[in-house]
Structure formats: structure tokens, C-alpha cells
Tab-separated table of C-alpha atoms in Angstrom:
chain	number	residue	atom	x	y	z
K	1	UNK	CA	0.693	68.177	-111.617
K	2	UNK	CA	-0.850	67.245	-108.394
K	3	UNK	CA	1.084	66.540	-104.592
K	4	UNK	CA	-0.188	63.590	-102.696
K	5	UNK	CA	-3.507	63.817	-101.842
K	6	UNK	CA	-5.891	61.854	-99.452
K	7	UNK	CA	-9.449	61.023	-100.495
K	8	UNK	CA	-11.042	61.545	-97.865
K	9	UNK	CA	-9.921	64.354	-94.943
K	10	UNK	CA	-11.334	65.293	-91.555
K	11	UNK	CA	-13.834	68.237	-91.516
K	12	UNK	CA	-15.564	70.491	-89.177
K	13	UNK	CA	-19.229	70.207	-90.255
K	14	UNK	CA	-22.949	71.283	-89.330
K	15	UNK	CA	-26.181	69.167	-90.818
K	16	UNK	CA	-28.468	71.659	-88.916
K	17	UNK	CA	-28.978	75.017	-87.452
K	18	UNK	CA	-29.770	75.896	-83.977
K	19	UNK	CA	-28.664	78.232	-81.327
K	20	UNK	CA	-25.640	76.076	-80.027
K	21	UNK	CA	-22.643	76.075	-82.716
K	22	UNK	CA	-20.646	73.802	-79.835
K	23	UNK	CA	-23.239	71.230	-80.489
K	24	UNK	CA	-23.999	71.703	-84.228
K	25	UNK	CA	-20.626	71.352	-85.462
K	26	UNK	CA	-19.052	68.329	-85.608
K	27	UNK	CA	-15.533	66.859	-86.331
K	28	UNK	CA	-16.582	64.637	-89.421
K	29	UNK	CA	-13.483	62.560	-90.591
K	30	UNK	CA	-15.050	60.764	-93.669
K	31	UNK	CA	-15.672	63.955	-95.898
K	32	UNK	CA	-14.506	63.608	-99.453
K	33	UNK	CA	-11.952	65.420	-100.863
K	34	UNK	CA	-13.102	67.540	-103.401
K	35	UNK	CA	-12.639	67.595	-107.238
K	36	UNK	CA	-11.668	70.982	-109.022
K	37	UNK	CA	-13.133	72.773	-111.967
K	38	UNK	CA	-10.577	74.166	-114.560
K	39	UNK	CA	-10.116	77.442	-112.698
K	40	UNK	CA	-9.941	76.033	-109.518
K	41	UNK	CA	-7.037	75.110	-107.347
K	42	UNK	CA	-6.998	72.253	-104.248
K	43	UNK	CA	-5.395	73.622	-101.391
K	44	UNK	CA	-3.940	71.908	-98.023
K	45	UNK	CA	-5.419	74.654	-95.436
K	46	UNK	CA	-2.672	75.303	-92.993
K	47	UNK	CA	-4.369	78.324	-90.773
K	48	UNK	CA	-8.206	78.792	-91.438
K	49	UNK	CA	-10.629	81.193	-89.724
K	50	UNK	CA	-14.117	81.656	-88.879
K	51	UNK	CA	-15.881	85.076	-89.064
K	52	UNK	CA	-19.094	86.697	-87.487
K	53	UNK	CA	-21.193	85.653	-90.462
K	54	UNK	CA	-20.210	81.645	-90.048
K	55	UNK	CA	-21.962	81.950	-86.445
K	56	UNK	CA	-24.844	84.117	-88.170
K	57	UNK	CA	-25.935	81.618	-90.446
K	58	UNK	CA	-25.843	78.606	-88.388
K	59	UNK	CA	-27.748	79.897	-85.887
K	60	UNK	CA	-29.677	81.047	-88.370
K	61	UNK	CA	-29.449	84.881	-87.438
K	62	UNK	CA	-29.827	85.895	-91.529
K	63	UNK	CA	-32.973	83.635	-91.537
K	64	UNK	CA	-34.414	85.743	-88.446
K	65	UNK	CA	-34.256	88.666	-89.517
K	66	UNK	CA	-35.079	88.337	-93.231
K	67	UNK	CA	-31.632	87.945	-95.351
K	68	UNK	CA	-32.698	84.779	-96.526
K	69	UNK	CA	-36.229	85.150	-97.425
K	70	UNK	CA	-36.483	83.199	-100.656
K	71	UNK	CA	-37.578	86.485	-102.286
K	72	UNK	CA	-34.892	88.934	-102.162
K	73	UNK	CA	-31.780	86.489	-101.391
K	74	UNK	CA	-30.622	82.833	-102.367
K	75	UNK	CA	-31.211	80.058	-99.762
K	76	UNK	CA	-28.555	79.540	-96.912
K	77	UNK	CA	-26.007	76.820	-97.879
K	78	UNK	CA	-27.012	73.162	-98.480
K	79	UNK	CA	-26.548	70.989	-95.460
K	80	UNK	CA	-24.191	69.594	-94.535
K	81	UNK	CA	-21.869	72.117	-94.601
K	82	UNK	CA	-18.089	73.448	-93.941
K	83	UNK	CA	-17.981	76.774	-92.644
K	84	UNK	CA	-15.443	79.194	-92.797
K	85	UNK	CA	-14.046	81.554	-95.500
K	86	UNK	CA	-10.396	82.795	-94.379
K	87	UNK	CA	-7.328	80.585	-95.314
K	88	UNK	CA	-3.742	80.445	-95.473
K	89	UNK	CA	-2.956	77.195	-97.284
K	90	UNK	CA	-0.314	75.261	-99.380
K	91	UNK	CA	-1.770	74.307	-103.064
K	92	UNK	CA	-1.572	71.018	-103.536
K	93	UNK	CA	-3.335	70.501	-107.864
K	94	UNK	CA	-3.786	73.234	-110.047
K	95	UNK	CA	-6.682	73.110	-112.783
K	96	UNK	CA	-5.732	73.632	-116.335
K	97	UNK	CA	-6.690	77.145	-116.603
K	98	UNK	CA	-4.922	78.315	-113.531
K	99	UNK	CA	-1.815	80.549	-114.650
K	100	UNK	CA	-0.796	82.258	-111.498
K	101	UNK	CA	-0.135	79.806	-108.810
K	102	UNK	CA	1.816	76.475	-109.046
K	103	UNK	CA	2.249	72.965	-106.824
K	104	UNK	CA	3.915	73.976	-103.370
K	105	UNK	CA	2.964	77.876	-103.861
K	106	UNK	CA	1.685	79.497	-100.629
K	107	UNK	CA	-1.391	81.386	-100.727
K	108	UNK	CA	-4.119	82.960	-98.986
K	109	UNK	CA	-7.290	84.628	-99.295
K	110	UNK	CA	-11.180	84.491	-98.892
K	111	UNK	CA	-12.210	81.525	-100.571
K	112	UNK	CA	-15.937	82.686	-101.104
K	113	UNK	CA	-16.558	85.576	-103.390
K	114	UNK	CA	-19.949	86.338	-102.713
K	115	UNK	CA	-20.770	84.964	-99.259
K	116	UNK	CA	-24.544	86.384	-98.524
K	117	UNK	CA	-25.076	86.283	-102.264
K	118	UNK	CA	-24.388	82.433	-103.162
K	119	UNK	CA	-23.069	80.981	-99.635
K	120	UNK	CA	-20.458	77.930	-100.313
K	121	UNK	CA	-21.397	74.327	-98.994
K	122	UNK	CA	-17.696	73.686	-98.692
K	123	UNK	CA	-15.306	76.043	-96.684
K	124	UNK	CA	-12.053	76.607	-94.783
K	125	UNK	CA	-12.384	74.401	-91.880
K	126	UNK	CA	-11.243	71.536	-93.263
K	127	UNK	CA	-8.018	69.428	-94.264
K	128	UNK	CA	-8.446	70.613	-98.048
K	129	UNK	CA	-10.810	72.700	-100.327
K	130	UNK	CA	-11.131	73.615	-103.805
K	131	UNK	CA	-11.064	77.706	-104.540
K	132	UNK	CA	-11.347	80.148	-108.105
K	133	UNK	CA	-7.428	80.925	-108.776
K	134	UNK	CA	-9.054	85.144	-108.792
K	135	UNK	CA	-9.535	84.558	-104.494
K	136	UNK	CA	-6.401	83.893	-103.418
K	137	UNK	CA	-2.756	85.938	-103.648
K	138	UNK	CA	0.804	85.024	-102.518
K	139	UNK	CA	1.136	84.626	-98.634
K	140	UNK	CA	3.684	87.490	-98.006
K	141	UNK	CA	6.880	85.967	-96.599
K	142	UNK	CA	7.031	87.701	-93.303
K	143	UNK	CA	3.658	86.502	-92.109
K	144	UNK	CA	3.262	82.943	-90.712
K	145	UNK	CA	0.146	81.169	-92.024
K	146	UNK	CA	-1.908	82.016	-88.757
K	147	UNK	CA	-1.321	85.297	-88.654
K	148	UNK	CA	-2.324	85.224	-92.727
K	149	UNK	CA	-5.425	82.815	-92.402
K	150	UNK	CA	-6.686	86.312	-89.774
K	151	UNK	CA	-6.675	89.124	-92.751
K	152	UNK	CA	-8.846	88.428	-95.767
K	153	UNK	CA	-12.283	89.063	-95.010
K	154	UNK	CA	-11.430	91.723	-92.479
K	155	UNK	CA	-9.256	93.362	-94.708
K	156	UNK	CA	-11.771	93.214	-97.722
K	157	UNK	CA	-14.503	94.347	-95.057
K	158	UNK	CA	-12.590	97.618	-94.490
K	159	UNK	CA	-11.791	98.289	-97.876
K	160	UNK	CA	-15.321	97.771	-99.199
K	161	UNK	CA	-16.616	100.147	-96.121
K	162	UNK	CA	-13.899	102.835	-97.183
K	163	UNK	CA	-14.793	103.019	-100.434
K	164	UNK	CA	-18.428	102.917	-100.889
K	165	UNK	CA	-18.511	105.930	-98.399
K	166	UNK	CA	-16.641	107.200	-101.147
K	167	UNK	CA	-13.662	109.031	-97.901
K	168	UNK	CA	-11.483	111.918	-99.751
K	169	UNK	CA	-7.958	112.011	-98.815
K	170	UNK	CA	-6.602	114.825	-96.232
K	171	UNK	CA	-10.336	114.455	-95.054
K	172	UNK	CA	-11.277	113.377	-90.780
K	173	UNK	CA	-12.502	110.448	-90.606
K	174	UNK	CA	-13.924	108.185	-87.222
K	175	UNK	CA	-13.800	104.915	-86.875
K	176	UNK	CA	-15.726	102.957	-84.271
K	177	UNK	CA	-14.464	99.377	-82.863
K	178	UNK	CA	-10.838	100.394	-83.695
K	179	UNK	CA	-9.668	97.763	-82.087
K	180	UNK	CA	-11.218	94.517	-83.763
K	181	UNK	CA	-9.874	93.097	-87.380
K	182	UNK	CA	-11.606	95.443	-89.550
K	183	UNK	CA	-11.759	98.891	-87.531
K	184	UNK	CA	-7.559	97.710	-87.666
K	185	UNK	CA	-7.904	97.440	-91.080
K	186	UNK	CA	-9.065	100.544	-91.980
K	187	UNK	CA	-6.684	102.679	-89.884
K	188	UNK	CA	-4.413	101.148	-92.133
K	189	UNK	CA	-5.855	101.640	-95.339
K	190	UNK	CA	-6.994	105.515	-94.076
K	191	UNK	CA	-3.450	106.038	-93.117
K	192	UNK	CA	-2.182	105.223	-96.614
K	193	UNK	CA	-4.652	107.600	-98.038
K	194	UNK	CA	-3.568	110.596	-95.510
K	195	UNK	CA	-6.597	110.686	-93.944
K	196	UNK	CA	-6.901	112.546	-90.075
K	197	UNK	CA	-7.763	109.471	-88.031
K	198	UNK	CA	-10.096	109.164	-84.862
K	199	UNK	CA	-10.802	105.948	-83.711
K	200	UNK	CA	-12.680	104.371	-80.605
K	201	UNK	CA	-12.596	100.806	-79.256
């Protein structure tokens, strides 16, 4: 079962890198709306964001300085394409394997699983975009979908940090650049685990 949906939507979009992300990215309003695979849902993006790493690889900062060498790591995303990871959106078609979420549900999450790994062509920043039902979760009901659209990748940045340091709880622990989304994210989570907290912004 599938809402009205447009075939075509208006996109934020970059055909090349370069130093200048006001000039490279473009509002494109001809961009196809995407068809899903079986375990994939459409989504209307309400609130979307764009990280650190969206700037990174159109300016090509990953290139630079050897993440994308064609030896060690996969090529940067084909051109053009969507930036932008972090949404808080309505689904609007569900494919047939998708058990969790339903027409009209409100979700959020990181739509790309393994960014710097295998880089999506087609992000956030746009009026829809197809994601794996496994990325996304609920919106909680006391958070408005801006203030949603802000958490996943910061929140799975401080997680990830947390526990491949491998932190015991009851233990000190320092955090540097308290103040930003993921030094706020993992007060929180070090909180939870009773840790004694130090931070600096």
C-alpha cells in the first residue's frame, strides 16, 4: 500500500567536487523518485541533516588524504549525487518484506549503513528516498522531526567511540568537544553507564 507519490521531486545535488559546496550543490527539481527493493521503504523526508563527512567528500577531503585510494577503500559516490545521511521522515510505500513499519508511520534514522565503506548516490536532502527497513526506528513522540532529523549519526558516533574503547562502568572518563552532537551524546550514554564524567568544550 503506497500514499501519493510524485515522480519526480526537488533535490539538493552535486555533479562535481571542488572546494566550494555553495557552488557545487545545486537545487535540482527534475530528480526521479526512486523505486524500492523488497526491504526497502520510500520515505517523505520531513527534517534531514548534513554531517562533517557530506562536506569531506565533496570537497574531496577523503580523496586528499588517502581514504579513497582505490586500494584500500571503494570509490567516492557516483556523480551526481544527494548528500546527506540523517532523517526524520513520514513513510510513504513499504516493500514486501518490510514487517516493522507501515504507510503514515514516523521514523527516523541514518539512512546509510556503511558510509566510508560503500557511500550512497542517493541521500537525505531530498523530497523522498528509499532506505533498508534495519536503519530506521520509531520517531519518539516528544521530539519534533527537526530536532529528530539532528541525532542519528551523532548518536551512533558516540556509541561506536564508547564502545570500541571498550569504558568500564564506575570508571573516569574525559570527553573533549562536550559541547557538539556527539561529545553530547556520549555524556549521555556515559551517564547511563555510571561513569565519572569530565568534559571540555
Amino acid at each position: 500500500m503506497a500514499a501519493s507519490i510524485l515522480t519526480k521531486q526537488k533535490a539538493w545535488v552535486y555533479r562535481e567536487h571542488g572546494n566550494s559546496v555553495a557552488y557545487m550543490l545545486k537545487l535540482n527539481t527534475e530528480i526521479a523518485v526512486l523505486e524500492i527493493r523488497e526491504d526497502q521503504l520510500l520515505v517523505k523526508v520531513v527534517a534531514a541533516g548534513l554531517n562533517p563527512v557530506h562536506i569531506k567528500i565533496m570537497n574531496q577531503y577523503y580523496v586528499l588524504h588517502g581514504w579513497f585510494d582505490g586500494t584500500d577503500h571503494p570509490p567516492l559516490p557516483p556523480l551526481p549525487t544527494i548528500p546527506g545521511y540523517d532523517v526524520a521522515v513520514v513513510v510513504v510505500k513499504v516493500g514486501n518484506q518490510v514487517r516493522k513499519f507501515k504507510v503514515g508511520d514516523e521514523v527516523y534514522g541514518n539512512i546509510n549503513e556503511l558510509p566510508l565503506n560503500h557511500p550512497k548516490q542517493f541521500g537525505s536532502v531530498a523530497e523522498y528516498t528509499a532506505v533498508e527497513e534495519k536503519l530506521l526506528a520509531l520517531k519518539p513522540k516528544n521530539l519534533n522531526f527537526v530536532e529528530a532529523a539532528g541525532l542519528p549519526l551523532a548518536i551512533e558516533s558516540a556509541y561506536q567511540g564508547l564502545e570500541q574503547a571498550g569504558f568500564p562502568a564506575g570508571k573516569s572518563i574525559l570527553i573533549l568537544g562536550g559541547a557538539g552532537g556527539v561529545g553530547t551524546s556520549q555524556f549521555r550514554y556515559s551517564s547511563s553507564k555510571a561513569c565519572y564524567l569530565e568534559h571540555l568544550e
